Every structure is written in C-alpha cells, then in structure tokens.
Amino acid sequence: MKAVAFSPDGRLMAGGSGNVSDSGGTVRVWDVRSRKSGVSFSNPSGSVTSLAFSPDGRMLATGSRGGGATGSVRLWDVATGKQVGTPLAGGIAPVTSVAFTPDGDFLAASSASTGSVRQWHVATRQQIA
C-alpha cells in the first residue's frame, strides 16, 4: 500500500496502491473491527498516492500519480465503490496529498514536486484556488 486513511468514525480503513508504470491503481476499503474487505475499486490514473475520507465518511478522495506528468483527483462513493462524477478539473501532478475541510465543503490537493496546491468546492466541483 502506498497510502492509507481511516474514516472519521474509525470503522473503516482505505488503502491505495499501484505502480506509476501501471495503467491504474487499486483502492480497497476494510472494516477495521472484522478485518473484512469491503468495496474495492480501480483508479484508472495510475498509482494511488493519497487518500482522504470526507468528514461524514461517505466519500473518499484519491490523489494519483500517473505515468509522466499526469495525475488526478477523484471522488468515490464509499458504500458502492463507484466514482462520483469525473476527475476534478485543474488537477496537479503528481498528487501527493488530498484533504477535506472539517465541514466537507472543500477539498484540497497538493503536489510536492511542483509545490502547487489546488482547492475545489465539493458540491459544485468548481476549482476555487
């Protein structure tokens, strides 16, 4: 695993993996108490380098590093493992961290290699900074 995150209530743990040369990465969600694997989904943009649960635990944000200078920020429904909309516009590469604000209204992503940060309004999916 290259990235891990716990849900806000501590009941779930997500782990992301993959190689830059792969066509995609994988995210798996486990129930912490039972240690049973729940949903699993494929991130088509390469290695999953960062994960963050939304404050309500319903969504998972993934940051990835694709081959070359590509990367993406995606939102996923934790219950179904389905992607929510398209990747967020104005992405940065490679994405090294993602984080929600405590109220879940905004999502930020950063790239250590470029020193850039982007921020989106989650409900409208509009980049704001």
Backbone as JSON, one array per atom type, in Angstrom:
{
  "sequence": "MKAVAFSPDGRLMAGGSGNVSDSGGTVRVWDVRSRKSGVSFSNPSGSVTSLAFSPDGRMLATGSRGGGATGSVRLWDVATGKQVGTPLAGGIAPVTSVAFTPDGDFLAASSASTGSVRQWHVATRQQIA",
  "N": [[0.83, -1.18, 0.0], [0.48, 2.21, -0.78], [-0.74, 4.39, 0.26], [-2.77, 5.21, 3.07], [-5.83, 5.58, 4.93], [-8.04, 6.41, 7.6], [-11.55, 6.23, 8.26], [-13.59, 8.94, 9.53], [-15.05, 8.01, 11.8], [-13.57, 5.88, 12.54], [-14.2, 3.29, 11.83], [-13.7, 2.25, 9.3], [-11.0, 1.49, 7.05], [-9.0, 2.63, 4.44], [-6.94, 1.69, 1.72], [-4.49, 2.44, -0.69], [-2.9, 1.57, -3.78], [-0.51, 0.68, -6.36], [1.53, 1.01, -9.32], [3.59, 3.45, -10.93], [4.05, 2.85, -13.58], [1.95, 1.24, -14.17], [-1.34, 0.84, -15.61], [-3.27, 1.66, -13.93], [-4.34, 2.22, -10.5], [-5.23, 0.66, -7.36], [-7.83, 0.72, -4.95], [-8.77, -0.27, -1.76], [-11.2, -0.97, 0.72], [-11.55, -1.63, 4.13], [-13.29, -3.15, 6.87], [-12.51, -2.21, 10.03], [-12.85, -3.5, 12.53], [-13.81, -6.16, 11.97], [-11.96, -6.9, 10.14], [-12.53, -7.51, 7.55], [-12.6, -7.28, 4.03], [-14.15, -4.74, 2.22], [-15.61, -2.77, -0.18], [-13.87, -2.52, -3.29], [-12.01, -0.8, -5.65], [-10.94, 0.4, -8.89], [-8.55, 2.79, -9.73], [-8.16, 4.63, -12.48], [-6.02, 6.29, -13.17], [-3.4, 5.67, -12.54], [-0.91, 5.04, -9.98], [-2.15, 5.16, -6.68], [-1.62, 7.71, -4.56], [-2.43, 9.18, -2.4], [-5.02, 9.47, 0.07], [-8.23, 10.41, 1.38], [-10.89, 10.47, 3.63], [-14.15, 11.88, 3.5], [-15.58, 14.17, 5.92], [-18.08, 13.11, 6.78], [-17.74, 10.5, 6.16], [-18.75, 9.32, 3.88], [-17.68, 9.72, 1.36], [-14.65, 9.17, -0.5], [-11.64, 10.63, -1.25], [-9.22, 10.43, -3.77], [-5.84, 10.81, -4.63], [-3.61, 10.72, -7.33], [-0.77, 9.43, -9.1], [0.13, 9.38, -12.25], [1.68, 7.93, -15.19], [4.53, 9.71, -16.36], [3.87, 13.17, -16.48], [1.31, 13.23, -15.45], [-1.66, 13.09, -13.43], [-4.31, 12.73, -11.02], [-7.29, 13.84, -9.3], [-9.85, 12.31, -7.67], [-13.23, 11.54, -6.69], [-14.99, 9.2, -4.69], [-17.74, 7.02, -4.01], [-18.09, 5.62, -0.95], [-19.71, 3.5, -0.08], [-20.5, 2.13, -2.4], [-18.29, 2.02, -4.07], [-18.17, 3.33, -6.44], [-17.18, 5.81, -8.8], [-17.61, 9.28, -8.23], [-18.85, 11.44, -10.35], [-16.68, 13.06, -12.76], [-13.04, 13.18, -12.96], [-11.62, 15.76, -10.9], [-11.35, 19.0, -12.23], [-8.5, 20.87, -13.4], [-6.39, 19.61, -12.23], [-3.36, 18.57, -10.55], [0.01, 17.42, -10.87], [2.59, 15.19, -9.88], [-0.02, 14.09, -7.7], [0.33, 14.46, -4.29], [-0.91, 14.74, -1.84], [-4.19, 14.79, -0.39], [-6.98, 16.47, 1.07], [-9.88, 17.04, 3.04], [-11.86, 19.84, 4.13], [-12.91, 20.43, 7.55], [-15.73, 20.65, 7.55], [-16.39, 19.43, 5.21], [-16.97, 20.78, 2.89], [-15.02, 21.67, 1.13], [-12.2, 20.57, -0.81], [-8.78, 19.94, -0.91], [-5.75, 19.59, -2.8], [-2.35, 18.68, -3.2], [0.93, 18.98, -4.69], [4.04, 17.8, -4.14], [6.27, 17.83, -5.77], [5.9, 19.92, -7.59], [5.18, 21.97, -5.97], [2.65, 23.03, -5.85], [-0.79, 23.83, -5.0], [-4.2, 22.99, -5.09], [-7.67, 23.84, -4.84], [-11.04, 22.81, -4.38], [-14.59, 23.35, -4.52], [-16.65, 21.08, -3.16], [-19.41, 20.33, -3.62], [-20.13, 21.75, -5.97], [-18.04, 21.13, -7.56], [-16.24, 22.9, -8.57], [-13.17, 24.49, -9.21], [-11.57, 26.54, -6.9], [-9.3, 27.77, -5.99]],
  "CA": [[0.0, 0.0, 0.0], [1.21, 3.47, -0.85], [-1.48, 5.4, 1.03], [-3.83, 4.68, 3.92], [-6.63, 6.58, 5.64], [-9.16, 5.91, 8.4], [-12.77, 7.04, 8.23], [-13.69, 9.76, 10.74], [-15.55, 7.25, 12.95], [-12.6, 4.82, 12.83], [-14.72, 1.95, 11.49], [-13.17, 1.8, 8.01], [-9.66, 1.88, 6.64], [-8.8, 2.51, 3.0], [-5.55, 1.6, 1.3], [-4.31, 2.62, -2.13], [-1.65, 1.02, -4.29], [-0.29, 0.73, -7.8], [2.85, 1.47, -9.78], [3.48, 4.52, -11.92], [4.04, 2.27, -14.92], [0.68, 0.54, -14.37], [-2.41, 1.64, -16.2], [-4.15, 2.14, -12.87], [-4.1, 1.8, -9.14], [-6.34, -0.01, -6.69], [-8.2, 1.16, -3.6], [-9.54, -1.25, -1.02], [-11.73, -0.49, 1.99], [-11.74, -2.71, 5.09], [-13.91, -2.92, 8.17], [-11.4, -2.33, 10.97], [-13.12, -4.48, 13.59], [-13.91, -7.53, 11.47], [-10.83, -7.1, 9.23], [-13.04, -7.99, 6.26], [-12.52, -6.33, 2.94], [-15.44, -4.29, 1.68], [-15.52, -2.39, -1.59], [-12.57, -2.39, -3.92], [-12.22, -0.16, -6.94], [-9.75, 0.73, -9.67], [-8.3, 4.18, -10.08], [-7.55, 4.49, -13.8], [-4.96, 7.27, -13.44], [-2.09, 5.27, -12.02], [-0.68, 4.75, -8.58], [-2.86, 5.97, -5.7], [-0.58, 8.25, -3.68], [-3.02, 9.81, -1.21], [-6.43, 9.17, 0.33], [-8.86, 11.13, 2.49], [-12.33, 10.31, 3.79], [-14.9, 13.1, 3.82], [-15.92, 14.16, 7.35], [-19.21, 12.23, 7.07], [-17.33, 9.13, 5.84], [-19.45, 8.78, 2.7], [-16.85, 9.84, 0.16], [-13.22, 9.0, -0.38], [-10.89, 11.33, -2.29], [-7.93, 9.81, -4.11], [-4.88, 11.52, -5.46], [-2.8, 9.7, -8.0], [0.38, 9.78, -9.92], [0.15, 8.57, -13.46], [2.96, 7.94, -15.87], [4.94, 11.04, -16.84], [3.47, 14.34, -15.69], [-0.13, 13.22, -15.26], [-2.18, 12.7, -12.13], [-5.72, 13.11, -10.93], [-8.02, 13.85, -8.03], [-11.16, 11.71, -7.92], [-14.09, 11.29, -5.54], [-15.61, 7.88, -4.76], [-18.77, 6.68, -3.04], [-17.51, 4.56, -0.12], [-20.63, 2.36, 0.02], [-20.61, 1.39, -3.65], [-17.02, 1.97, -4.79], [-18.33, 3.98, -7.74], [-16.64, 7.16, -8.9], [-18.6, 10.36, -8.2], [-18.52, 12.4, -11.4], [-15.42, 12.94, -13.48], [-11.94, 13.72, -12.16], [-11.73, 17.19, -10.68], [-10.64, 19.79, -13.24], [-7.38, 21.67, -12.92], [-5.57, 18.76, -11.37], [-1.92, 18.78, -10.48], [0.67, 16.13, -10.99], [1.79, 14.12, -9.28], [-0.73, 14.47, -6.47], [0.98, 13.83, -3.14], [-1.8, 14.73, -0.68], [-5.55, 15.31, -0.52], [-7.58, 16.68, 2.39], [-11.17, 17.75, 3.12], [-12.05, 20.75, 5.26], [-13.7, 19.74, 8.58], [-17.16, 20.62, 7.21], [-16.55, 18.65, 3.99], [-17.37, 21.62, 1.75], [-13.9, 21.9, 0.22], [-11.16, 19.55, -0.93], [-7.52, 20.47, -1.41], [-4.75, 18.62, -3.24], [-1.04, 19.3, -3.4], [2.0, 18.24, -5.35], [5.33, 18.15, -3.55], [7.29, 18.07, -6.8], [5.69, 21.22, -8.24], [4.9, 22.96, -4.94], [1.35, 23.66, -6.09], [-1.97, 23.39, -4.25], [-5.48, 23.33, -5.72], [-8.8, 23.67, -3.93], [-12.32, 22.71, -5.05], [-15.84, 23.28, -3.77], [-17.05, 19.69, -3.43], [-20.77, 20.22, -4.17], [-20.19, 22.26, -7.34], [-16.88, 20.57, -8.26], [-15.54, 24.02, -9.18], [-11.89, 24.85, -8.61], [-11.68, 27.9, -6.37], [-7.97, 28.35, -5.71]],
  "C": [[0.88, 1.24, 0.0], [0.54, 4.56, -0.02], [-2.54, 4.71, 1.86], [-4.57, 5.84, 4.58], [-7.72, 5.86, 6.43], [-10.35, 6.83, 8.22], [-12.86, 7.83, 9.53], [-14.18, 9.01, 11.97], [-14.64, 6.08, 13.31], [-13.05, 3.42, 12.46], [-14.12, 1.38, 10.21], [-11.74, 2.27, 7.82], [-9.57, 1.67, 5.14], [-7.31, 2.46, 2.72], [-5.47, 1.7, -0.21], [-2.95, 2.11, -2.57], [-1.56, 1.22, -5.79], [1.1, 1.21, -8.1], [2.65, 2.53, -10.84], [3.38, 3.94, -13.32], [2.74, 1.5, -15.21], [-0.33, 1.45, -15.03], [-3.36, 2.16, -15.14], [-3.74, 1.63, -11.52], [-5.35, 1.16, -8.56], [-6.56, 0.6, -5.33], [-9.06, 0.08, -3.0], [-9.99, -0.65, 0.29], [-12.01, -1.69, 2.87], [-12.55, -2.23, 6.29], [-12.83, -3.2, 9.21], [-11.64, -3.42, 12.0], [-13.12, -5.92, 13.09], [-12.72, -7.91, 10.58], [-11.26, -7.66, 7.88], [-12.97, -6.87, 5.24], [-13.92, -6.0, 2.45], [-15.27, -3.97, 0.21], [-14.06, -2.3, -2.02], [-12.82, -1.74, -5.27], [-10.9, 0.22, -7.57], [-9.7, 2.21, -9.97], [-7.56, 4.16, -11.41], [-6.36, 5.39, -14.07], [-3.61, 6.91, -12.84], [-2.09, 5.08, -10.52], [-1.43, 5.71, -7.66], [-1.85, 6.4, -4.65], [-1.13, 8.9, -2.42], [-4.51, 9.52, -1.16], [-6.95, 10.06, 1.45], [-10.35, 10.84, 2.48], [-12.95, 11.69, 4.03], [-15.29, 13.03, 5.29], [-17.11, 13.28, 7.7], [-18.92, 10.77, 6.72], [-17.97, 8.54, 4.6], [-18.63, 8.8, 1.42], [-15.39, 9.63, 0.5], [-12.59, 9.77, -1.54], [-9.59, 10.58, -2.52], [-7.11, 10.78, -4.93], [-3.98, 10.49, -6.08], [-1.65, 10.32, -8.76], [0.37, 8.84, -11.1], [1.54, 8.55, -14.05], [3.29, 9.35, -16.37], [4.46, 12.13, -15.91], [1.96, 14.37, -15.46], [-0.49, 12.78, -13.86], [-3.64, 13.1, -12.08], [-6.18, 13.14, -9.49], [-9.42, 13.36, -8.36], [-11.9, 11.54, -6.6], [-14.82, 9.97, -5.77], [-16.68, 7.74, -3.68], [-18.26, 5.48, -2.26], [-18.4, 3.32, -0.08], [-20.62, 1.5, -1.23], [-19.28, 1.19, -4.38], [-17.09, 2.62, -6.15], [-17.78, 5.41, -7.69], [-17.78, 8.17, -8.93], [-18.17, 11.39, -9.23], [-17.21, 12.08, -12.08], [-14.29, 13.44, -12.58], [-12.07, 15.24, -12.02], [-10.82, 17.95, -11.64], [-9.5, 20.57, -12.6], [-6.46, 20.91, -12.01], [-4.09, 19.11, -11.45], [-1.24, 17.42, -10.51], [2.09, 16.22, -10.48], [1.14, 14.6, -7.98], [-0.1, 13.73, -5.31], [0.13, 13.87, -1.88], [-3.16, 15.31, -1.06], [-6.13, 15.45, 0.88], [-8.89, 17.45, 2.25], [-11.1, 18.76, 4.26], [-12.93, 20.02, 6.28], [-15.2, 19.68, 8.29], [-17.44, 19.85, 5.92], [-16.91, 19.46, 2.77], [-16.26, 21.77, 0.71], [-12.9, 20.75, 0.29], [-9.92, 20.23, -1.49], [-6.61, 19.32, -1.82], [-3.45, 19.36, -3.47], [-0.1, 18.37, -4.15], [3.32, 18.7, -4.77], [6.36, 18.49, -4.63], [7.13, 19.42, -7.49], [5.44, 22.33, -7.22], [3.55, 23.63, -5.09], [0.25, 23.03, -5.24], [-3.2, 23.84, -5.03], [-6.58, 23.08, -4.71], [-10.09, 23.7, -4.75], [-13.47, 22.79, -4.06], [-16.44, 21.93, -4.13], [-18.42, 19.6, -4.11], [-20.84, 20.67, -5.63], [-19.06, 21.72, -8.21], [-16.08, 21.67, -8.98], [-14.23, 24.28, -8.43], [-11.99, 26.3, -8.14], [-10.33, 28.53, -6.07], [-6.9, 27.41, -6.21]]
}
